[in-house]
CSV table of C-alpha atoms in Angstrom, one decimal:
chain,number,residue,atom,x,y,z
A,1,MET,CA,-72.3,-42.0,-119.9
A,2,SER,CA,-71.3,-45.6,-119.0
A,3,SER,CA,-73.1,-47.6,-116.4
A,4,TRP,CA,-70.1,-47.8,-114.0
A,5,LYS,CA,-69.6,-44.0,-114.1
A,6,LYS,CA,-73.3,-43.6,-113.2
A,7,ALA,CA,-72.9,-46.0,-110.4
A,8,ALA,CA,-69.8,-44.2,-109.1
A,9,LYS,CA,-71.6,-40.9,-109.2
A,10,ALA,CA,-74.6,-42.3,-107.4
A,11,ASN,CA,-72.4,-43.7,-104.6
A,12,GLN,CA,-70.4,-40.4,-104.3
A,13,LYS,CA,-70.7,-38.8,-100.9
A,14,THR,CA,-72.0,-35.3,-100.8
A,15,HIS,CA,-69.9,-33.0,-98.6
A,16,LYS,CA,-71.8,-30.2,-96.9
A,17,GLU,CA,-70.4,-27.1,-95.2
A,18,ARG,CA,-70.8,-27.3,-91.5
A,19,HIS,CA,-73.1,-24.9,-89.7
A,20,GLN,CA,-72.4,-22.7,-86.7
A,21,PRO,CA,-72.1,-24.8,-83.5
A,22,GLU,CA,-74.7,-24.1,-80.8
A,23,SER,CA,-72.1,-22.7,-78.4
A,24,ARG,CA,-71.1,-20.1,-81.0
A,25,LYS,CA,-74.5,-19.0,-82.3
A,26,HIS,CA,-74.1,-15.7,-80.4
A,27,LEU,CA,-71.3,-14.8,-82.8
A,28,GLY,CA,-73.6,-14.8,-85.8
A,29,ILE,CA,-73.8,-16.9,-89.0
A,30,LEU,CA,-70.7,-18.9,-89.9
A,31,GLU,CA,-69.0,-17.5,-93.0
A,32,LYS,CA,-69.2,-19.9,-96.0
A,33,LYS,CA,-66.9,-20.0,-99.0
A,34,LYS,CA,-69.3,-17.9,-101.2
A,35,ASP,CA,-69.4,-15.2,-98.5
A,36,TYR,CA,-65.6,-15.1,-98.3
A,37,LYS,CA,-65.4,-15.0,-102.1
A,38,ARG,CA,-67.7,-12.0,-102.3
A,39,ARG,CA,-65.8,-10.2,-99.5
A,40,ALA,CA,-62.4,-10.9,-101.1
A,41,ASP,CA,-63.6,-9.7,-104.5
A,42,ASP,CA,-64.9,-6.5,-102.9
A,43,TYR,CA,-61.6,-5.9,-101.1
A,44,HIS,CA,-59.5,-6.4,-104.3
A,45,GLU,CA,-61.9,-4.2,-106.3
A,46,LYS,CA,-61.5,-1.3,-103.8
A,47,GLY,CA,-57.8,-1.8,-103.8
A,48,GLU,CA,-57.6,-1.5,-107.6
A,49,THR,CA,-59.7,1.6,-107.5
A,50,LEU,CA,-57.4,3.2,-104.9
A,51,LYS,CA,-54.4,2.3,-107.0
A,52,LEU,CA,-56.0,3.9,-110.1
A,53,LEU,CA,-56.8,7.1,-108.2
A,54,ARG,CA,-53.2,7.4,-106.9
A,55,LYS,CA,-51.9,7.0,-110.4
A,56,ARG,CA,-54.2,9.7,-111.7
A,57,THR,CA,-53.1,12.0,-108.9
A,58,LEU,CA,-49.5,11.5,-109.8
A,59,ASP,CA,-50.2,12.1,-113.5
A,60,LYS,CA,-51.8,15.5,-112.9
A,61,ASN,CA,-50.7,18.5,-114.8
A,62,PRO,CA,-47.2,19.3,-113.5
A,63,ASP,CA,-47.8,23.1,-114.0
A,64,GLU,CA,-50.8,23.1,-111.7
A,65,PHE,CA,-50.0,24.4,-108.2
A,66,TYR,CA,-51.3,22.8,-105.0
A,67,PHE,CA,-50.0,23.5,-101.5
A,68,HIS,CA,-48.4,20.0,-101.1
A,69,MET,CA,-45.8,21.1,-103.6
A,70,ILE,CA,-44.1,23.1,-100.8
A,71,ASN,CA,-43.3,19.9,-98.9
A,72,SER,CA,-42.5,17.7,-101.9
A,73,ARG,CA,-40.0,17.5,-104.7
A,74,VAL,CA,-39.5,15.5,-107.9
A,75,LYS,CA,-35.9,14.3,-108.4
A,76,ASP,CA,-34.9,12.2,-111.3
A,77,GLY,CA,-38.5,11.6,-112.1
A,78,VAL,CA,-39.2,10.2,-108.6
A,79,HIS,CA,-41.5,12.0,-106.2
A,80,HIS,CA,-40.0,12.6,-102.7
A,81,GLU,CA,-41.5,14.0,-99.6
A,82,ILE,CA,-39.6,16.7,-97.8
A,83,LEU,CA,-39.8,15.9,-94.1
A,84,LYS,CA,-38.0,17.5,-91.2
A,85,GLU,CA,-35.2,15.3,-90.0
A,86,ASP,CA,-35.5,13.6,-86.7
A,87,GLU,CA,-33.5,15.0,-83.8
A,88,ASP,CA,-30.8,12.7,-82.7
A,89,SER,CA,-28.0,13.2,-80.3
A,90,PRO,CA,-24.4,12.6,-81.5
A,91,GLU,CA,-24.1,9.4,-79.4
A,92,GLN,CA,-27.3,8.1,-80.9
A,93,LEU,CA,-26.1,8.8,-84.4
A,94,LYS,CA,-22.8,7.1,-83.8
A,95,LEU,CA,-24.4,4.0,-82.4
A,96,MET,CA,-27.1,3.7,-85.1
A,97,GLN,CA,-24.4,4.1,-87.8
A,98,THR,CA,-21.9,1.7,-86.4
A,99,GLN,CA,-23.9,-1.0,-84.5
A,100,ASP,CA,-26.9,-3.2,-85.1
A,101,VAL,CA,-30.1,-3.9,-83.1
A,102,ARG,CA,-28.7,-7.0,-81.4
A,103,TYR,CA,-25.8,-5.0,-80.0
A,104,ILE,CA,-28.1,-2.3,-78.6
A,105,ASN,CA,-30.4,-4.9,-77.2
A,106,MET,CA,-27.5,-6.6,-75.5
A,107,LYS,CA,-26.2,-3.4,-73.9
A,108,ARG,CA,-29.7,-2.5,-72.8
A,109,THR,CA,-30.1,-5.9,-71.1
A,110,ILE,CA,-26.8,-5.3,-69.3
A,111,GLU,CA,-27.9,-1.9,-68.0
A,112,SER,CA,-31.2,-3.3,-66.8
A,113,ARG,CA,-29.5,-6.0,-64.8
A,114,ARG,CA,-27.1,-3.5,-63.2
A,115,ILE,CA,-30.1,-1.3,-62.3
A,116,ASP,CA,-31.8,-4.2,-60.7
A,117,ARG,CA,-28.6,-5.1,-58.7
A,118,LEU,CA,-28.2,-1.5,-57.5
A,119,GLN,CA,-31.9,-1.2,-56.5
A,120,SER,CA,-31.6,-4.5,-54.5
A,121,GLU,CA,-28.5,-3.2,-52.7
A,122,LEU,CA,-29.9,0.3,-51.9
A,123,HIS,CA,-33.5,-0.9,-51.2
A,124,MET,CA,-34.5,2.7,-52.2
A,125,THR,CA,-34.9,3.6,-48.5
A,126,ASP,CA,-34.5,7.4,-49.1
A,127,VAL,CA,-37.3,7.4,-51.6
A,128,ALA,CA,-39.5,5.3,-49.4
A,129,ASP,CA,-39.0,7.6,-46.3
A,130,SER,CA,-39.7,10.7,-48.4
A,131,THR,CA,-43.4,9.7,-48.8
A,132,PRO,CA,-45.7,10.1,-45.8
A,133,ASN,CA,-47.0,7.1,-43.9
A,134,THR,CA,-50.7,6.4,-44.3
A,135,HIS,CA,-51.2,3.6,-41.7
A,136,ILE,CA,-54.6,3.7,-40.0
A,137,PHE,CA,-55.2,2.7,-36.4
A,138,PHE,CA,-58.7,1.9,-35.1
A,139,VAL,CA,-59.3,2.9,-31.5
A,140,ASP,CA,-62.4,3.1,-29.3
A,141,GLU,CA,-64.3,6.3,-28.7
A,142,GLY,CA,-62.8,8.5,-26.1
A,143,GLU,CA,-59.2,7.1,-26.6
A,144,GLU,CA,-58.2,9.4,-29.5
A,145,LYS,CA,-56.7,12.1,-27.2
A,146,ASP,CA,-54.6,9.6,-25.2
A,147,PHE,CA,-53.5,7.5,-28.2
A,148,ASP,CA,-49.7,7.4,-28.6
A,149,VAL,CA,-48.5,6.1,-32.0
A,150,ALA,CA,-44.9,5.5,-30.7
A,151,LYS,CA,-46.1,3.5,-27.8
A,152,ARG,CA,-48.5,1.5,-30.0
A,153,LEU,CA,-45.6,0.7,-32.4
A,154,ASP,CA,-43.1,0.2,-29.5
A,155,THR,CA,-40.5,2.5,-31.1
A,156,HIS,CA,-38.8,5.8,-30.5
A,157,PRO,CA,-40.8,9.0,-31.5
A,158,LEU,CA,-37.9,10.1,-33.7
A,159,LEU,CA,-38.2,6.9,-35.8
A,160,LEU,CA,-41.9,7.3,-36.7
A,161,GLY,CA,-41.1,9.0,-40.0
A,162,ARG,CA,-39.3,5.9,-41.3
A,163,LYS,CA,-40.8,3.1,-43.4
A,164,SER,CA,-37.8,0.9,-43.0
A,165,ASN,CA,-35.1,0.3,-40.4
A,166,ARG,CA,-37.5,1.1,-37.5
A,167,PRO,CA,-36.5,-1.1,-34.6
A,168,ARG,CA,-38.6,-1.6,-31.5
A,169,LEU,CA,-37.6,-0.4,-28.1
A,170,SER,CA,-37.5,-4.0,-26.8
A,171,ASP,CA,-35.0,-4.8,-29.5
A,172,LEU,CA,-32.8,-1.7,-29.0
A,173,ASP,CA,-31.7,-3.0,-25.6
A,174,LYS,CA,-30.4,-6.2,-27.2
A,175,ILE,CA,-28.6,-4.6,-30.1
A,176,GLN,CA,-24.9,-3.9,-29.6
A,177,LEU,CA,-24.0,-1.1,-31.9
A,178,PRO,CA,-20.3,-0.8,-33.0
A,179,GLN,CA,-18.3,2.3,-32.2
A,180,VAL,CA,-18.2,4.4,-35.4
A,181,ASP,CA,-16.5,7.7,-35.6
A,182,LYS,CA,-17.7,10.7,-37.6
A,183,GLU,CA,-15.3,10.2,-40.5
A,184,THR,CA,-16.5,6.6,-41.0
A,185,THR,CA,-20.1,7.8,-41.0
A,186,GLN,CA,-19.4,10.5,-43.6
A,187,ALA,CA,-17.6,8.0,-45.8
A,188,MET,CA,-20.6,5.6,-45.6
A,189,VAL,CA,-23.0,8.4,-46.5
A,190,GLN,CA,-20.8,9.4,-49.5
A,191,VAL,CA,-20.7,5.8,-50.7
A,192,ARG,CA,-24.4,5.7,-50.7
A,193,LYS,CA,-24.7,9.0,-52.5
A,194,ASN,CA,-22.3,7.7,-55.2
A,195,LYS,CA,-24.4,4.6,-55.7
A,196,TYR,CA,-27.6,6.7,-56.1
A,197,LYS,CA,-25.8,8.8,-58.7
A,198,GLU,CA,-24.7,5.7,-60.5
A,199,LEU,CA,-28.2,4.3,-60.4
A,200,ALA,CA,-29.7,7.5,-61.9
A,201,LYS,CA,-27.1,7.6,-64.7
A,202,ARG,CA,-27.7,3.9,-65.6
A,203,ILE,CA,-31.5,4.5,-65.6
A,204,GLU,CA,-31.0,7.4,-68.0
A,205,ARG,CA,-28.6,5.3,-70.1
A,206,GLU,CA,-31.1,2.4,-70.3
A,207,LYS,CA,-33.8,4.9,-71.5
A,208,GLU,CA,-31.5,6.3,-74.2
A,209,LEU,CA,-30.7,2.7,-75.4
A,210,MET,CA,-34.4,1.9,-75.6
A,211,VAL,CA,-35.0,5.0,-77.8
A,212,ILE,CA,-32.1,4.0,-80.1
A,213,GLN,CA,-33.5,0.4,-80.4
A,214,GLN,CA,-36.9,1.7,-81.2
A,215,LYS,CA,-35.5,4.0,-83.9
A,216,MET,CA,-33.4,1.2,-85.5
A,217,GLU,CA,-36.3,-1.2,-85.5
A,218,LEU,CA,-38.6,1.4,-87.0
A,219,LYS,CA,-36.1,2.1,-89.7
A,220,ARG,CA,-36.0,-1.6,-90.6
A,221,HIS,CA,-39.8,-1.7,-90.8
A,222,LEU,CA,-39.8,1.3,-93.1
A,223,GLN,CA,-37.4,-0.4,-95.5
A,224,ASP,CA,-39.5,-3.5,-95.5
A,225,ALA,CA,-42.7,-1.6,-96.2
A,226,LYS,CA,-44.2,-2.2,-99.6
A,227,GLY,CA,-46.8,-0.3,-101.6
A,228,VAL,CA,-48.0,3.0,-100.0
A,229,LYS,CA,-45.3,4.7,-97.9
A,230,PRO,CA,-46.2,5.0,-94.2
A,231,LYS,CA,-47.3,8.4,-93.0
A,232,ARG,CA,-45.3,10.0,-90.3
A,233,ILE,CA,-47.5,11.3,-87.5
A,234,LYS,CA,-44.9,12.6,-85.0
A,235,LYS,CA,-41.3,13.6,-85.5
A,236,GLY,CA,-38.6,11.8,-83.5
A,237,SER,CA,-36.5,13.5,-80.9
A,238,LYS,CA,-33.6,12.7,-78.6
A,239,HIS,CA,-36.0,11.3,-76.0
A,240,SER,CA,-38.5,9.5,-78.2
A,241,ALA,CA,-38.8,7.6,-81.5
A,242,PRO,CA,-40.9,8.9,-84.4
A,243,VAL,CA,-44.4,7.7,-84.9
A,244,TYR,CA,-45.6,6.3,-88.3
A,245,LYS,CA,-49.0,5.1,-89.4
A,246,PHE,CA,-48.7,2.0,-91.7
A,247,GLN,CA,-51.3,1.0,-94.1
A,248,TYR,CA,-53.3,-2.0,-93.0
A,249,VAL,CA,-52.7,-5.1,-95.1
A,250,ARG,CA,-55.0,-8.1,-94.9
A,251,LYS,CA,-53.0,-11.3,-94.8
A,252,LYS,CA,-55.8,-13.6,-95.9
């Protein structure tokens, strides 16, 4: 070796792997490259073993019977699983066959905004008044018998069951109510009922669009899945998307 090469090698800086910082010592020893190499080799070795076992399972004696044959078929030399079809409504099938995920997501966003607008208009007063009040008053001993809730809230006793639109007696004297006949009152009640019906229908529609979106996204993931086919855990229905278990794939 020439003298200048020896000099260059002598002056070469030695790079060392850094240790675990003091603030992270509770997490254990920092993994070095040799540790990662050993772990990666073990992962690939186990993967090759599983692949070999799957191949041996598929190459078994075709005349041998096992119970999984009932739910599987071999068509054109390819093994297929026989699974019960998911239950879809006619409208769900039509949308999934003619539209894409972006259209479903757009329609669902529109329904969500209309639901928020209706809820802001109605304030959900009927639902709020249907639940009992749980307000607690603290009084001195001996005053429980003479305690009057309506007097304490300064309102009429008939309005105690309300959680909203409960004016005080002092404000009732200042309010000038318009003259409204019975027909106008019934028309206003009918309008409110129609809005509640529309709200219920839109909430149901938004839920149905969410199920359709989940089914379409899951179908796309199933098409992109490589290697072992995902296992279906729960069959899909009109009200929920199917549940699949995908094989874990380490990215690094």
